[in-house]
Short mmCIF file of C-alpha atoms in Angstrom, two decimals:
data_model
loop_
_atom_site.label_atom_id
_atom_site.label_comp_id
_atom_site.label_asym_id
_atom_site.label_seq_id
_atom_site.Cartn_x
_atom_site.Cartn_y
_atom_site.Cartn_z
CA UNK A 215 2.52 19.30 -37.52
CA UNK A 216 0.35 22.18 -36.00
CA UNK A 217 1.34 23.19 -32.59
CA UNK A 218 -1.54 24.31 -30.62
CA UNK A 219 0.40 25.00 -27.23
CA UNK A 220 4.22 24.32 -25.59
CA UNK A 221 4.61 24.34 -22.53
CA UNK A 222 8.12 23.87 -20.39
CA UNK A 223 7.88 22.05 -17.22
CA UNK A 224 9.64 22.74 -14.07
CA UNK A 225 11.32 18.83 -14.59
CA UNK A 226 12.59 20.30 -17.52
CA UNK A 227 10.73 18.88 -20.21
CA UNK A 228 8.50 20.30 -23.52
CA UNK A 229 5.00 19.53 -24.16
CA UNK A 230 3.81 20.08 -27.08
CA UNK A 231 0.20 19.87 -28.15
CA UNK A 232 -0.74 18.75 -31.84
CA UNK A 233 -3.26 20.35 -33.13
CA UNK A 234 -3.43 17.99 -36.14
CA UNK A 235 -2.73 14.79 -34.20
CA UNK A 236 -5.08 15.67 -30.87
CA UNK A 237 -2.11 14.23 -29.29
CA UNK A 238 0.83 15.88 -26.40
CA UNK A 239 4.09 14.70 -27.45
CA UNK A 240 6.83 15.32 -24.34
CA UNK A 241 10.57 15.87 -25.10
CA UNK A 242 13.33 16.47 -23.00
CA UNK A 243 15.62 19.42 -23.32
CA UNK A 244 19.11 18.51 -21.97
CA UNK A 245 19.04 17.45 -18.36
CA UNK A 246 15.57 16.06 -17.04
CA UNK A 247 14.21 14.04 -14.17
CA UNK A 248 11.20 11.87 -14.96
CA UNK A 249 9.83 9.95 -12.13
CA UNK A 250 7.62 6.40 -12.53
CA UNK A 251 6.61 4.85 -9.29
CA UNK A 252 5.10 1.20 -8.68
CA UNK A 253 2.43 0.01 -7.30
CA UNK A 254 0.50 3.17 -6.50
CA UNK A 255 -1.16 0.86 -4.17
CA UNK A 256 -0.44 -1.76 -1.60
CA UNK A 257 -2.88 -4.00 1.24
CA UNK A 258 -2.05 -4.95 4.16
CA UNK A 259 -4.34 -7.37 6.53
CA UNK A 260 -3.45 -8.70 10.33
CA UNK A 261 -5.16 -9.34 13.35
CA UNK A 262 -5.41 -6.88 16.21
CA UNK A 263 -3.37 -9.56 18.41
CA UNK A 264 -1.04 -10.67 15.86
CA UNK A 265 2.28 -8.92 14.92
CA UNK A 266 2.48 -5.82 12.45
CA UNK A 267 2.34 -7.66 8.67
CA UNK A 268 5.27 -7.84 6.84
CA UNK A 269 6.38 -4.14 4.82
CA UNK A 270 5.71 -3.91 1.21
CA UNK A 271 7.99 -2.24 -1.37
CA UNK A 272 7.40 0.49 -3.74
CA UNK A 273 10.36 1.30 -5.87
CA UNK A 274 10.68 5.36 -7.10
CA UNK A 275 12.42 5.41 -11.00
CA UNK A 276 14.39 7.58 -12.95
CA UNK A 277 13.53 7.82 -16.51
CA UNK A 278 15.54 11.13 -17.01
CA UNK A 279 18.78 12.45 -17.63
CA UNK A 280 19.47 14.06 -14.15
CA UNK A 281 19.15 13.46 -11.07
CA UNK A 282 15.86 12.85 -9.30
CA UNK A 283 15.50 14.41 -5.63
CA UNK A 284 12.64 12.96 -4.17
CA UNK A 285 10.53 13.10 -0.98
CA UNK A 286 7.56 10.92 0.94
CA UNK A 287 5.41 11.74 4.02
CA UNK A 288 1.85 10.42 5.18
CA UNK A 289 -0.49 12.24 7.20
CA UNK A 290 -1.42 8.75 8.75
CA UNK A 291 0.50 7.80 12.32
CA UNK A 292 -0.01 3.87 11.64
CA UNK A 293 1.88 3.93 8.18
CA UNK A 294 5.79 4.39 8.33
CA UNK A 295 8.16 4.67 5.63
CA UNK A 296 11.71 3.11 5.60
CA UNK A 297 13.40 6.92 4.26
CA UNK A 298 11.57 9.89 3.85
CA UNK A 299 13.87 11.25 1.16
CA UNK A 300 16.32 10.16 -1.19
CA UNK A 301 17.71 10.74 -4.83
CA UNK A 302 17.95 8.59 -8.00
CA UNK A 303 20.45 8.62 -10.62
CA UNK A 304 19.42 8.62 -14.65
CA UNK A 305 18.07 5.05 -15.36
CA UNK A 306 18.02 4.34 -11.94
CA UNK A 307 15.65 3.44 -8.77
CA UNK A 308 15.29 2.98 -5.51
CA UNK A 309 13.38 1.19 -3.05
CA UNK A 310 11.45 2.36 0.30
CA UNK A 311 9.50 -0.01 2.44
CA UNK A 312 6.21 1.04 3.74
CA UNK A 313 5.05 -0.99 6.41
CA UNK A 314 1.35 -0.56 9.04
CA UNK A 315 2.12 -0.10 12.77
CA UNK A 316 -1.40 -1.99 14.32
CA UNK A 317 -0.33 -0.47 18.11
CA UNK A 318 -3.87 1.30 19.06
CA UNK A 319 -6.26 0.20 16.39
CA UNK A 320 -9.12 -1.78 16.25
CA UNK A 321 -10.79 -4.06 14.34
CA UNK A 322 -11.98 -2.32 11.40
CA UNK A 323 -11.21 -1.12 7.61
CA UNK A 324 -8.04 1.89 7.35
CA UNK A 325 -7.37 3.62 4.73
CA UNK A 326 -4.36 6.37 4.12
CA UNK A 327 -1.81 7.33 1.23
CA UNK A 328 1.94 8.65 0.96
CA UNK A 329 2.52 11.40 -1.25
CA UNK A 330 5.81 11.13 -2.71
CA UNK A 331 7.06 14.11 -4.69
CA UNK A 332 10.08 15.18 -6.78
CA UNK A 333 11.83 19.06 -6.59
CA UNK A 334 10.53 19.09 -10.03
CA UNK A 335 6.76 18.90 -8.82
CA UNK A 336 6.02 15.74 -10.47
CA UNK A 337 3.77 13.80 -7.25
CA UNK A 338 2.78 10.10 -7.08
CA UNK A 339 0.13 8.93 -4.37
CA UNK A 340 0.43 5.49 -3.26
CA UNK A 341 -3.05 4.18 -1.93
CA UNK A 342 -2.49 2.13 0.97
CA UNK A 343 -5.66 -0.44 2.46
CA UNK A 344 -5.51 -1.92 6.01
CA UNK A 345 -8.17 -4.61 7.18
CA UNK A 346 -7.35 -5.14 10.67
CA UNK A 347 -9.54 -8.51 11.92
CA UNK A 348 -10.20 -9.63 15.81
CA UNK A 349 -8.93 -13.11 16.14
CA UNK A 350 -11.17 -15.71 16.26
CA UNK A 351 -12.90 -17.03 19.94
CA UNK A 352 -13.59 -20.08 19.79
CA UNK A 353 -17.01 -20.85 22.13
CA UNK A 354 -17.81 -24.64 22.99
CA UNK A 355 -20.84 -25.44 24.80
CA UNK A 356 -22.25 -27.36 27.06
CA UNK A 357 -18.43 -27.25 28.90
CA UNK A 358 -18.28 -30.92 29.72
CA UNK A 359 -20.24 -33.88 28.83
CA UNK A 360 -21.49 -37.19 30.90
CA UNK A 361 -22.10 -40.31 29.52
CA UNK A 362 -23.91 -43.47 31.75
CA UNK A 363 -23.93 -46.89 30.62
CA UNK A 364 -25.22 -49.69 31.93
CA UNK A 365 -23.22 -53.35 31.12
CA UNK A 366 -24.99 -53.98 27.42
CA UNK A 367 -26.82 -50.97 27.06
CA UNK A 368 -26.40 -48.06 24.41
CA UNK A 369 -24.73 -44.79 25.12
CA UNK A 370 -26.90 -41.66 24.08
CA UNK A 371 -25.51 -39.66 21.87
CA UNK A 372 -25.10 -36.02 23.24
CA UNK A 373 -24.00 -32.71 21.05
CA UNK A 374 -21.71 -30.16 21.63
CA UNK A 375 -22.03 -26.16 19.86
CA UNK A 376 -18.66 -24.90 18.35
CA UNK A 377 -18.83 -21.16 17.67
CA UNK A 378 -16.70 -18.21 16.72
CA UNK A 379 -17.65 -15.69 19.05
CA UNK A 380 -15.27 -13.27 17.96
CA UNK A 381 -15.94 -11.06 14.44
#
């Protein structure tokens, strides 16, 4: 093998670039954090009436041989995390709920992340997608309806306009 660059991260792991292969092979020199986290995105859809929908998980893994310090904010006031900070053992994880706060917004299409980063400077983004919806109306017209019949006789039909006048 032909090493065209190494390269020590601050998680405490080599890179090493082949020059023959065209390939970065990573190794990890004694202790090491190495953080996975899934899904990097998650949807959430309600109505503006309705309750907040239920929180989604994202679960924050240790691949490594030390442990993983981690931390998540969001710049967004209608996303909230269950723990802002937390730390994973070696061939561990851990789970945070994310959940949407609707209080304040309208109907419409959100979008925000949470940035979730380790001491060693390794960052995931998770991608988060609101749809918030107005509840239907529902519009019926005319409001009432009068039928006449005479002993014998047919009744007219008459018709009667169901609508969503909401979104």
């Amino acid at each position: 093998r032909a090493p065209m660059g190494i390269v020590k991260g601050k998680d405490n792991r080599l890179f090493v670039a082949s020059l023959t292969t065209g390939k970065v092979e990573v190794y990890g020199i004694d202790a090491y954090t190495q953080m996975e986290v899934m899904p990097l995105s998650l949807s959430f859809e309600d109505q503006v009436k309705g309750s907040n929908p239920e929180s989604k998980v994202v679960e924050i893994s240790n691949d490594g041989s030390s442990l993983l310090s981690w931390s998540a904010q969001t710049d967004d006031n209608w996303i909230t995390l269950s723990e802002s900070s937390g730390s994973v053992s070696p061939s561990k994880s851990q789970i945070v709920q994310i959940s949407v706060n609707l209080a304040g917004l309208q109907s419409g299409h959100y979008t925000g992340n949470v940035r979730i980063s380790a001491e060693s400077g390794a960052t995931e983004i998770v991608n988060i997608t609101l749809l918030v919806i107005q509840p239907p109306v529902l519009s019926v017209a005319p409001a009432s309806l009068e039928f006449t019949s005479r002993n014998g006789s047919i009744i007219s039909s008459q018709s009667l306009l169901i609508t969503n006048a909401g979104d």
